[in-house]
XYZ file of C-alpha atoms in Angstrom:
689
model
C 129.887 245.547 50.729
C 133.621 245.278 51.513
C 135.569 246.613 48.577
C 138.735 245.113 47.166
C 140.301 248.357 48.299
C 140.349 246.882 51.773
C 143.044 244.528 50.475
C 145.116 247.119 48.611
C 144.473 250.228 50.660
C 147.228 251.973 52.587
C 145.297 250.957 55.685
C 146.184 247.307 56.090
C 143.444 244.768 56.616
C 142.978 243.336 60.106
C 145.811 241.047 61.053
C 148.265 242.617 58.623
C 151.028 245.158 59.360
C 152.548 246.679 56.241
C 156.103 247.875 56.854
C 158.352 250.137 54.831
C 157.676 253.131 52.624
C 155.461 251.436 50.061
C 152.646 253.753 48.987
C 149.197 252.484 48.033
C 146.532 254.159 45.917
C 143.261 255.395 47.337
C 140.619 252.776 48.050
C 138.899 251.339 44.994
C 135.120 251.207 45.203
C 133.441 248.278 43.463
C 130.334 248.565 41.384
C 127.890 245.891 40.318
C 128.445 243.855 43.464
C 125.345 243.192 45.626
C 125.392 244.862 49.036
C 126.221 242.727 52.013
C 123.453 241.125 53.986
C 122.441 243.405 56.824
C 121.173 242.656 60.259
C 117.761 243.877 59.114
C 117.508 240.957 56.681
C 118.414 238.553 59.466
C 115.835 240.115 61.720
C 113.153 239.454 59.121
C 113.927 235.747 59.095
C 111.262 233.443 60.500
C 110.800 229.790 61.497
C 108.583 229.258 58.459
C 111.434 230.333 56.172
C 113.721 227.801 57.856
C 111.062 225.116 57.394
C 110.991 225.914 53.682
C 114.798 226.125 53.415
C 115.264 222.645 54.903
C 112.034 221.281 53.315
C 110.864 220.032 56.705
C 107.255 219.641 55.574
C 108.397 217.571 52.569
C 110.344 214.870 54.411
C 109.091 215.406 57.950
C 105.336 215.642 57.613
C 103.239 214.833 59.490
C 105.631 214.095 62.377
C 108.115 216.991 62.403
C 107.730 220.753 62.090
C 109.403 224.022 63.101
C 107.676 225.739 66.019
C 107.337 229.438 66.791
C 110.419 229.348 69.038
C 112.562 228.211 66.108
C 112.985 224.665 67.417
C 112.037 221.344 65.857
C 108.773 220.064 67.272
C 107.588 216.469 67.172
C 103.966 215.573 66.445
C 103.766 212.137 68.056
C 100.310 211.260 66.731
C 100.948 212.475 63.196
C 98.095 214.501 61.681
C 95.935 213.778 64.744
C 98.359 215.571 67.093
C 96.751 218.481 68.954
C 98.706 221.694 69.422
C 99.267 221.109 73.152
C 100.610 217.605 72.409
C 103.530 218.797 70.267
C 106.935 218.109 71.819
C 109.880 220.517 71.597
C 112.902 218.380 70.662
C 115.366 220.824 72.234
C 113.644 220.436 75.608
C 114.110 216.666 75.391
C 117.815 217.117 74.656
C 118.183 219.488 77.601
C 116.358 217.075 79.898
C 118.550 214.195 78.773
C 121.919 215.995 78.848
C 121.614 218.391 81.795
C 123.438 217.205 84.942
C 121.385 215.338 87.486
C 121.739 218.066 90.152
C 120.008 220.429 87.707
C 117.129 218.032 87.108
C 118.526 216.377 83.990
C 119.441 212.771 83.323
C 123.180 213.369 82.905
C 123.447 211.517 79.597
C 126.261 212.154 77.155
C 125.591 212.962 73.533
C 125.185 211.731 70.827
C 121.630 210.797 71.681
C 118.907 208.739 70.031
C 115.414 209.922 70.912
C 112.733 207.286 70.350
C 109.056 208.164 70.064
C 106.875 205.058 70.561
C 103.795 207.178 69.800
C 105.167 207.782 66.298
C 105.824 204.058 65.933
C 102.228 203.319 66.898
C 100.935 205.876 64.418
C 103.029 204.399 61.603
C 101.603 200.925 62.262
C 98.044 202.193 62.435
C 98.496 204.282 59.274
C 99.807 201.297 57.308
C 96.950 199.111 58.518
C 94.389 201.809 57.722
C 95.777 202.282 54.218
C 95.336 198.588 53.393
C 91.924 198.370 55.056
C 90.718 201.340 52.997
C 92.093 199.840 49.760
C 90.496 196.459 50.534
C 87.134 198.055 51.246
C 87.307 200.311 48.188
C 88.200 197.467 45.814
C 85.794 194.944 47.316
C 88.693 192.634 48.067
C 87.518 189.447 49.736
C 90.298 188.840 52.223
C 92.365 190.928 54.652
C 95.793 192.478 55.205
C 98.103 191.081 57.870
C 101.587 192.595 58.056
C 104.806 191.516 59.720
C 107.767 193.566 60.924
C 111.210 192.378 59.745
C 113.249 192.623 62.928
C 116.513 193.137 61.003
C 115.484 196.782 60.508
C 115.872 197.472 64.210
C 116.238 194.603 66.672
C 116.080 196.779 69.778
C 114.058 194.961 72.412
C 111.695 197.822 73.157
C 111.092 198.598 69.483
C 110.124 194.990 68.756
C 108.004 194.687 71.883
C 106.198 197.935 71.045
C 105.401 196.716 67.548
C 103.985 193.447 68.876
C 101.886 195.333 71.433
C 100.680 198.090 69.091
C 100.022 195.607 66.274
C 98.163 193.042 68.343
C 94.646 194.390 67.535
C 95.234 193.722 63.829
C 97.312 190.502 64.078
C 100.602 192.148 63.198
C 103.488 189.679 63.327
C 107.280 189.442 62.969
C 109.761 188.251 60.366
C 113.146 186.722 61.209
C 116.151 186.059 59.004
C 118.545 184.301 61.378
C 118.526 182.068 64.462
C 118.910 184.859 67.046
C 116.249 186.908 65.283
C 113.956 183.873 65.335
C 114.564 183.418 69.058
C 113.660 187.015 69.861
C 110.623 186.882 67.559
C 109.375 183.711 69.234
C 109.773 185.246 72.678
C 108.050 188.525 71.767
C 105.141 186.876 69.935
C 104.304 184.830 73.029
C 102.722 188.092 74.205
C 101.195 188.966 70.843
C 98.074 188.026 68.935
C 97.940 184.224 68.475
C 97.001 184.740 64.821
C 100.042 186.939 64.163
C 102.389 185.463 61.556
C 105.967 184.444 62.330
C 107.737 184.435 58.956
C 111.051 182.540 58.883
C 113.203 183.862 56.036
C 116.914 183.613 55.285
C 119.245 180.721 54.536
C 118.585 177.766 56.815
C 120.334 174.754 58.234
C 118.842 171.848 60.194
C 119.045 173.778 63.484
C 117.206 176.807 62.071
C 114.418 174.638 60.632
C 114.163 172.635 63.855
C 113.827 175.873 65.822
C 111.055 177.043 63.474
C 109.252 173.709 63.952
C 109.537 174.142 67.713
C 107.862 177.549 67.293
C 105.000 175.769 65.555
C 104.814 173.310 68.448
C 104.557 176.297 70.801
C 101.380 177.383 68.993
C 103.022 180.289 67.189
C 101.639 180.891 63.699
C 104.927 179.988 62.011
C 105.716 179.831 58.291
C 109.047 178.378 57.111
C 109.891 180.084 53.824
C 112.165 178.087 51.505
C 114.982 180.232 50.060
C 116.926 177.323 48.512
C 115.791 174.108 46.917
C 117.816 172.015 49.386
C 115.798 173.386 52.293
C 112.778 171.413 51.071
C 114.573 168.134 51.802
C 115.528 169.339 55.288
C 112.023 170.392 56.258
C 110.480 167.149 54.975
C 112.948 165.018 56.963
C 112.917 167.078 60.155
C 109.150 167.508 60.306
C 108.720 163.718 60.123
C 111.371 163.099 62.775
C 109.861 165.655 65.146
C 106.282 164.735 64.231
C 105.426 168.400 63.664
C 103.404 169.400 60.626
C 104.847 172.661 59.252
C 103.362 175.515 57.315
C 105.649 176.076 54.340
C 106.186 179.077 52.131
C 108.554 179.584 49.244
C 110.304 182.630 47.897
C 110.000 183.206 44.168
C 112.707 184.866 42.116
C 110.754 187.269 39.903
C 111.741 188.620 36.514
C 110.559 192.067 37.555
C 113.677 194.004 38.514
C 114.151 197.139 40.582
C 116.953 199.039 38.840
C 117.979 201.269 41.767
C 120.678 200.649 44.355
C 118.302 198.670 46.564
C 117.205 196.374 43.741
C 120.315 194.204 43.872
C 118.344 191.280 45.324
C 115.709 191.385 42.587
C 115.539 189.929 39.092
C 116.585 186.532 37.789
C 120.150 186.936 39.109
C 119.041 188.030 42.555
C 120.592 186.662 45.735
C 117.463 185.020 47.108
C 114.588 182.882 45.930
C 113.706 179.997 43.639
C 113.486 180.040 39.873
C 110.429 178.699 38.062
C 112.102 175.319 37.494
C 113.125 175.102 41.151
C 109.594 175.940 42.303
C 108.222 173.105 40.191
C 110.762 170.651 41.640
C 109.920 171.741 45.227
C 106.205 171.251 44.524
C 106.931 167.767 43.228
C 109.047 166.898 46.304
C 106.325 168.050 48.660
C 103.688 166.174 46.695
C 105.692 162.935 46.804
C 106.156 163.390 50.555
C 102.432 163.916 51.050
C 103.044 167.469 52.249
C 101.765 169.601 49.374
C 98.937 170.812 51.615
C 101.620 172.366 53.861
C 102.599 174.797 51.107
C 100.459 177.848 51.922
C 102.475 181.049 51.338
C 104.247 182.684 48.404
C 106.902 185.282 49.198
C 108.847 187.642 46.940
C 110.846 190.834 47.304
C 111.490 193.305 44.491
C 113.917 195.351 46.603
C 113.867 198.133 49.177
C 112.783 201.666 48.308
C 110.549 200.719 45.356
C 110.361 204.113 43.601
C 106.963 203.911 41.886
C 103.612 202.131 42.102
C 103.974 201.156 38.427
C 107.021 198.993 39.228
C 105.293 197.712 42.355
C 102.138 196.677 40.464
C 104.234 194.950 37.801
C 106.055 192.820 40.376
C 102.937 192.056 42.422
C 101.080 191.047 39.245
C 103.848 188.622 38.260
C 103.877 187.111 41.747
C 100.090 186.781 41.760
C 100.340 184.691 38.585
C 102.797 182.342 40.342
C 100.418 182.185 43.310
C 97.550 181.144 41.029
C 99.746 178.543 39.349
C 100.587 177.028 42.737
C 96.853 176.813 43.448
C 96.400 175.028 40.114
C 99.180 172.585 41.032
C 97.333 171.578 44.191
C 99.034 173.639 46.910
C 96.859 174.824 49.788
C 97.715 178.484 49.166
C 96.438 181.105 51.611
C 98.909 184.046 51.818
C 100.824 186.205 49.359
C 103.742 187.935 51.088
C 104.842 190.929 49.000
C 107.991 191.455 51.052
C 109.472 194.867 51.746
C 109.951 197.790 49.418
C 107.538 200.358 50.846
C 109.809 203.362 50.552
C 110.629 206.491 52.547
C 110.800 209.969 51.038
C 114.108 211.000 52.602
C 114.334 214.342 50.808
C 110.664 215.221 50.412
C 110.914 215.452 46.620
C 108.326 212.719 45.898
C 110.499 211.581 43.013
C 110.251 208.245 41.183
C 113.810 208.579 39.853
C 115.798 208.556 43.078
C 117.111 206.020 45.585
C 116.213 208.389 48.434
C 112.654 209.251 47.456
C 109.428 207.612 46.329
C 106.568 208.911 44.231
C 103.711 207.650 46.390
C 102.276 207.552 49.901
C 100.890 204.742 52.042
C 97.444 204.934 50.449
C 98.745 204.719 46.879
C 101.043 201.833 47.820
C 98.242 199.790 49.403
C 95.838 200.516 46.543
C 98.381 199.352 43.931
C 99.036 196.089 45.783
C 95.381 195.216 46.384
C 94.357 196.052 42.832
C 97.192 194.020 41.256
C 96.468 190.897 43.331
C 92.718 191.168 42.821
C 92.938 191.569 39.044
C 95.041 188.424 38.581
C 93.050 186.278 41.028
C 89.701 187.344 39.552
C 90.951 186.553 36.064
C 92.100 183.111 37.216
C 89.014 182.515 39.406
C 91.239 182.053 42.473
C 90.122 182.966 45.978
C 91.681 186.229 47.163
C 94.653 185.508 49.446
C 95.597 187.188 52.685
C 98.020 190.005 51.796
C 101.137 190.208 53.946
C 103.937 192.790 53.719
C 107.310 193.164 55.432
C 107.486 196.954 55.577
C 110.193 197.538 58.173
C 111.798 200.732 56.885
C 108.430 202.470 56.562
C 107.418 201.463 60.083
C 110.481 202.406 62.151
C 112.324 205.144 60.231
C 110.318 208.101 61.545
C 110.207 207.127 65.210
C 113.898 207.750 65.941
C 115.938 210.978 65.857
C 119.715 211.127 66.276
C 120.845 214.344 68.002
C 124.490 215.390 68.109
C 126.468 218.530 68.842
C 128.874 220.615 66.792
C 131.985 221.111 68.907
C 134.107 223.222 66.595
C 134.423 224.735 63.161
C 137.238 225.192 60.647
C 137.399 227.862 57.959
C 139.998 229.529 55.801
C 141.141 233.131 56.082
C 141.030 235.090 59.301
C 143.636 237.229 60.930
C 147.183 236.753 59.647
C 150.635 237.571 61.020
C 152.594 240.657 59.979
C 154.472 240.659 56.686
C 158.145 241.568 56.726
C 159.399 244.725 55.037
C 161.633 242.727 52.711
C 158.848 240.375 51.629
C 156.466 243.234 50.800
C 159.008 245.443 49.083
C 160.689 242.743 47.030
C 157.928 240.203 46.400
C 154.446 241.717 46.710
C 154.795 245.161 45.188
C 154.211 243.867 41.643
C 151.376 241.642 42.849
C 149.765 244.660 44.476
C 150.025 246.677 41.245
C 148.360 243.920 39.190
C 145.565 243.495 41.718
C 145.007 247.249 41.905
C 144.786 247.592 38.110
C 142.310 244.705 37.876
C 140.205 246.172 40.687
C 140.093 249.590 39.002
C 138.861 247.944 35.794
C 136.247 245.971 37.740
C 137.819 242.768 36.449
C 136.980 240.566 39.412
C 137.705 237.306 37.607
C 141.302 238.408 37.035
C 141.556 239.337 40.711
C 140.500 235.851 41.720
C 142.723 234.066 39.212
C 145.743 236.142 40.158
C 145.333 235.673 43.876
C 145.201 231.908 43.343
C 148.361 232.066 41.228
C 150.028 234.190 43.885
C 149.059 231.705 46.580
C 150.375 228.732 44.596
C 153.635 230.571 43.935
C 153.983 231.292 47.629
C 153.299 227.618 48.458
C 156.086 226.522 46.102
C 158.447 229.047 47.696
C 157.495 227.716 51.123
C 158.290 224.151 50.054
C 161.735 225.380 48.962
C 162.307 227.186 52.254
C 162.220 230.681 50.707
C 159.082 231.770 52.576
C 158.288 231.356 56.263
C 155.014 230.201 57.796
C 153.957 233.738 58.767
C 154.344 234.937 55.182
C 152.451 231.948 53.774
C 149.591 232.453 56.237
C 149.413 236.162 55.405
C 149.148 235.514 51.673
C 146.429 232.899 52.246
C 144.521 235.424 54.346
C 144.960 238.110 51.681
C 143.542 235.760 49.046
C 140.520 235.047 51.233
C 139.906 238.775 51.697
C 139.985 239.273 47.934
C 137.458 236.455 47.469
C 135.090 238.104 49.924
C 135.581 241.526 48.390
C 134.604 240.428 44.894
C 131.589 238.523 46.157
C 133.042 235.075 45.484
C 131.678 233.977 48.813
C 133.231 232.226 51.730
C 134.573 228.732 51.394
C 132.413 225.964 52.800
C 133.222 225.473 56.457
C 133.889 222.208 58.207
C 131.831 221.682 61.351
C 133.356 219.154 63.739
C 130.612 217.084 65.341
C 130.684 214.916 68.446
C 129.734 211.787 66.538
C 131.093 208.703 64.798
C 129.632 208.289 61.314
C 130.661 204.628 61.406
C 128.843 203.933 64.688
C 125.658 205.979 64.297
C 125.020 206.525 60.566
C 127.073 203.837 58.779
C 124.947 203.937 55.610
C 126.273 207.454 54.949
C 129.766 206.008 54.660
C 128.986 202.619 53.133
C 126.361 203.328 50.466
C 126.212 207.155 50.296
C 122.760 207.139 51.863
C 121.359 210.638 52.402
C 119.336 211.523 55.491
C 117.705 214.854 56.331
C 120.030 216.682 58.737
C 119.175 220.112 60.124
C 119.767 222.221 63.261
C 117.111 221.436 65.853
C 117.110 225.008 67.209
C 117.940 228.599 66.165
C 115.593 228.155 63.219
C 114.225 231.630 63.860
C 117.663 232.888 62.740
C 118.875 232.985 59.169
C 121.722 230.515 58.505
C 124.701 232.621 57.458
C 127.243 230.009 56.340
C 127.392 226.667 54.605
C 129.207 223.698 56.003
C 129.961 220.010 55.867
C 130.122 217.748 58.909
C 133.275 216.013 60.082
C 133.164 213.350 62.803
C 135.613 212.440 65.581
C 137.210 209.421 63.911
C 140.703 209.480 62.464
C 139.369 208.607 59.033
C 138.910 210.762 55.948
C 135.607 208.979 55.273
C 134.247 210.170 58.603
C 132.345 213.062 57.094
C 128.946 213.999 55.734
C 129.154 216.073 52.568
C 126.037 214.907 50.751
C 122.683 216.281 51.811
C 119.108 216.216 50.575
C 118.193 217.972 47.331
C 121.601 217.102 45.888
C 123.419 219.648 48.049
C 127.095 219.208 48.898
C 126.893 221.491 51.937
C 124.330 222.436 54.559
C 123.047 225.903 55.564
C 124.237 226.409 59.142
C 124.569 229.116 61.775
C 127.695 230.675 63.204
C 128.857 229.008 66.406
C 128.419 231.839 68.882
C 129.186 230.072 72.126
C 126.859 227.653 73.796
C 125.695 224.384 72.310
C 124.764 223.951 68.659
C 122.638 220.842 68.154
C 121.926 219.057 64.885
C 119.427 216.285 64.257
C 119.464 213.428 61.755
C 115.947 212.263 60.953
C 114.365 209.136 59.396
C 117.242 206.956 60.580
C 115.280 204.499 62.706
C 115.895 201.565 60.349
C 119.179 199.656 60.029
C 121.621 202.293 61.332
C 121.887 200.967 64.894
C 122.321 197.344 63.859
C 124.908 198.173 61.191
C 127.008 200.522 63.340
C 130.639 199.597 63.946
C 133.356 200.499 66.474
C 135.835 202.411 64.334
C 138.347 204.151 66.656
C 136.383 202.425 69.443
C 133.575 204.956 69.365
C 130.422 203.134 70.383
C 126.753 203.831 69.900
C 124.792 206.788 71.289
C 122.772 207.182 74.461
C 119.064 206.430 74.066
C 115.945 207.951 75.598
C 112.402 206.779 75.067
C 109.913 209.652 75.100
C 106.126 209.437 75.225
C 103.598 212.220 74.869
C 102.094 213.207 78.200
C 99.863 215.878 79.714
C 102.722 217.410 81.714
C 104.031 220.977 81.338
C 106.356 220.094 78.426
C 104.018 217.513 76.807
C 106.450 214.623 77.241
C 107.750 212.075 79.705
C 111.037 210.198 79.457
C 110.034 206.611 80.138
C 113.459 205.049 79.655
C 117.038 206.374 79.523
C 120.101 204.281 78.657
C 123.656 205.669 78.549
C 125.682 204.805 75.486
C 128.463 202.191 75.670
C 131.336 203.292 77.901
C 135.039 203.091 77.080
C 135.103 199.889 79.110
C 132.165 198.445 77.178
C 133.719 198.978 73.741
C 137.057 197.622 74.948
C 135.333 194.408 76.074
C 133.833 193.956 72.621
C 137.376 193.819 71.231
C 138.374 191.137 73.807
C 140.179 193.529 76.165
C 139.638 193.309 79.924
C 139.014 196.812 81.294
C 139.176 195.693 84.920
C 142.653 194.217 84.459
C 143.710 197.243 82.427
C 142.620 199.508 85.268
C 144.518 197.474 87.854
C 147.662 197.665 85.719
C 147.371 201.448 85.386
C 146.532 201.910 89.078
C 149.615 199.911 90.036
C 151.655 202.073 87.665
C 150.252 205.225 89.263
C 151.266 204.117 92.757
C 154.710 203.205 91.430
C 155.490 206.514 89.710
C 153.297 209.072 91.537
C 154.349 209.416 95.158
C 153.094 212.861 96.163
C 150.547 212.618 98.998
C 147.302 211.031 97.716
C 147.912 212.014 94.086
C 148.135 208.389 92.969
C 144.710 207.608 94.418
C 143.206 210.697 92.783
C 144.798 209.775 89.454
C 143.475 206.218 89.712
C 140.023 207.564 90.472
C 140.158 209.660 87.308
C 141.192 206.620 85.288
C 138.241 204.662 86.663
C 135.830 207.411 85.614
C 137.306 207.445 82.105
C 136.715 203.715 81.733
C 133.127 204.331 82.843
C 132.374 207.232 80.482
C 131.392 207.176 76.836
C 134.267 207.698 74.355
C 132.766 210.941 73.030
C 133.908 214.451 73.912
C 132.708 216.078 77.115
C 132.037 219.822 77.333
C 134.696 221.389 79.609
C 132.068 222.410 82.152
C 130.694 218.863 82.325
C 134.161 217.393 82.718
C 135.118 219.821 85.486
C 131.843 219.308 87.320
C 132.044 215.532 87.089
C 135.658 215.438 88.251
C 135.096 217.877 91.090
C 132.113 215.894 92.303
C 134.063 212.670 92.161
C 137.208 213.758 94.013
C 135.882 213.283 97.561
C 134.683 209.815 96.573
C 137.954 208.720 95.001
C 138.221 205.602 97.122
C 134.673 204.529 96.256
C 135.316 205.026 92.549
C 138.490 202.981 92.731
C 136.655 200.252 94.613
C 134.231 199.965 91.691
C 137.064 198.389 89.691
C 138.862 196.539 92.465
C 136.875 193.308 92.186
C 139.207 192.007 89.479
C 142.871 192.208 90.446
C 145.806 191.546 88.160
């Protein structure tokens, strides 16, 4: 344990040079302070201890674990994954980021790793949970889910869901015209019985498009969100001579009180009140279209925390369903909407926005039981149960990997103090600190060092103290903190990432995701840190972590790469990401389990948006910009072929992602490109200013 004597001893601490004839007392030994952690303790650390520290089994099971090498491993088939099928996440990152000459794919980080096998397992698990509940309860209909494409509209994600869900008639839900277009296209290859649910506010064009989907033999349901939409669908269906299937969204009284319950309750954003439902029924009846009304939809809110709240809302909706049957509607489906939650922190809590107190089986059982009880009591035929569980389907299948590129911390070596400053200003401070240390009064030591630092700051503002003296006092205060066991200040790890582009919910709604190192988990984390991104924005940080922590256990950066992973972020983050500071989205690889030597195969790799790509989004013209800069280079750089080399470098910058490159990667890329400078310049020469 370093003693406070190291700060007040005649032997100056590292980085300090005490001048003059000031004498110091003998070192003061502290008592009652725990000994420092030794290397032996670190050597006894194990991957299982890291798994417990980061609660990997709580939030990650059954898809993520810590392997014997201290790396995160992925279990692509969930609990059915065999040991030889586990995938080392670090090996995927190396494969993706290593240069092509070394057998890698040459992708820049940050990187999204998609696991379609996990996606398939999530779909099958959800289907199995409902099938088991239906069989156990003796329910006399079936479950038929849909995926709300707003959660992740990526082409390959949606196509995978349609393909994997085809055996059990899994469909899609759209909430806008472009989402409806992509859903129509994808479902042309799906099960013909799969539902196409059309939600969201609608105009005549949206409803006409949905009617066209019906004409194309897609199992389409137009869900009325507003009373006025009933008039539109009646008129348009008659004009186009297409008989629609109509649903309506009910505004329930049951309210989800958490952050995600803002669209629930009587004052919710969406849905029809009881009076509005009755008026819509009357309109449809007068138009001779009451038999078209076949689906009831509702949505309590995302991340429903408990099955008690779920059952309450489903029971209320089931009563409305039975009333619609009584009023003569040809009801067939009850769509319970979204709300199936994700346990982001592994706490299984019912009192949190980032956790839920149930699993898939409990969720399905609560839904089936609530619908069955009401329908049996009202002697109504059991409806098909539909859910829109997007978050629960796609969250686990995607991992965001990014790299720490630097670290900031207080203290450290400090410049020499001048003889005058020590003799005139610090001699009394030293005496007070020494007396407090001898008494074992560590609290006084801490308080006094803070006072001393603040006094020095004020003197610096007045010009009475120079920068070297201020830095030395700050370092001395940090040494005192360590000596009395006050611990090291939380460090700031700078990460090669844009929070706004890749994890916008962290900034916008204080969403918490599990974030941990993906390697070195056989080593004991020795510091705590927060994460700071590349953007020039004070909000570009992550300082809230699972379990209510305001910092994250991390390892020292010892040279080499230090990779972190954000998990359970497969829903919403990509679609919501912005271009703050013109940082675009990450690179993406699609990884499937295989029988190869590393248990995986990269089936698709897509570089992230380049500098040129993000500039185009903001209406700039990178090709013209390059021509302007190339012309400028030839005008002001006249030495040999330097202008051509400079222009070639500019072209490569336009073509690279905006994120930081490791120095070795930059040097290698530039060296490889120099002989081909003319070819690189030609790449941009097709558009001349």
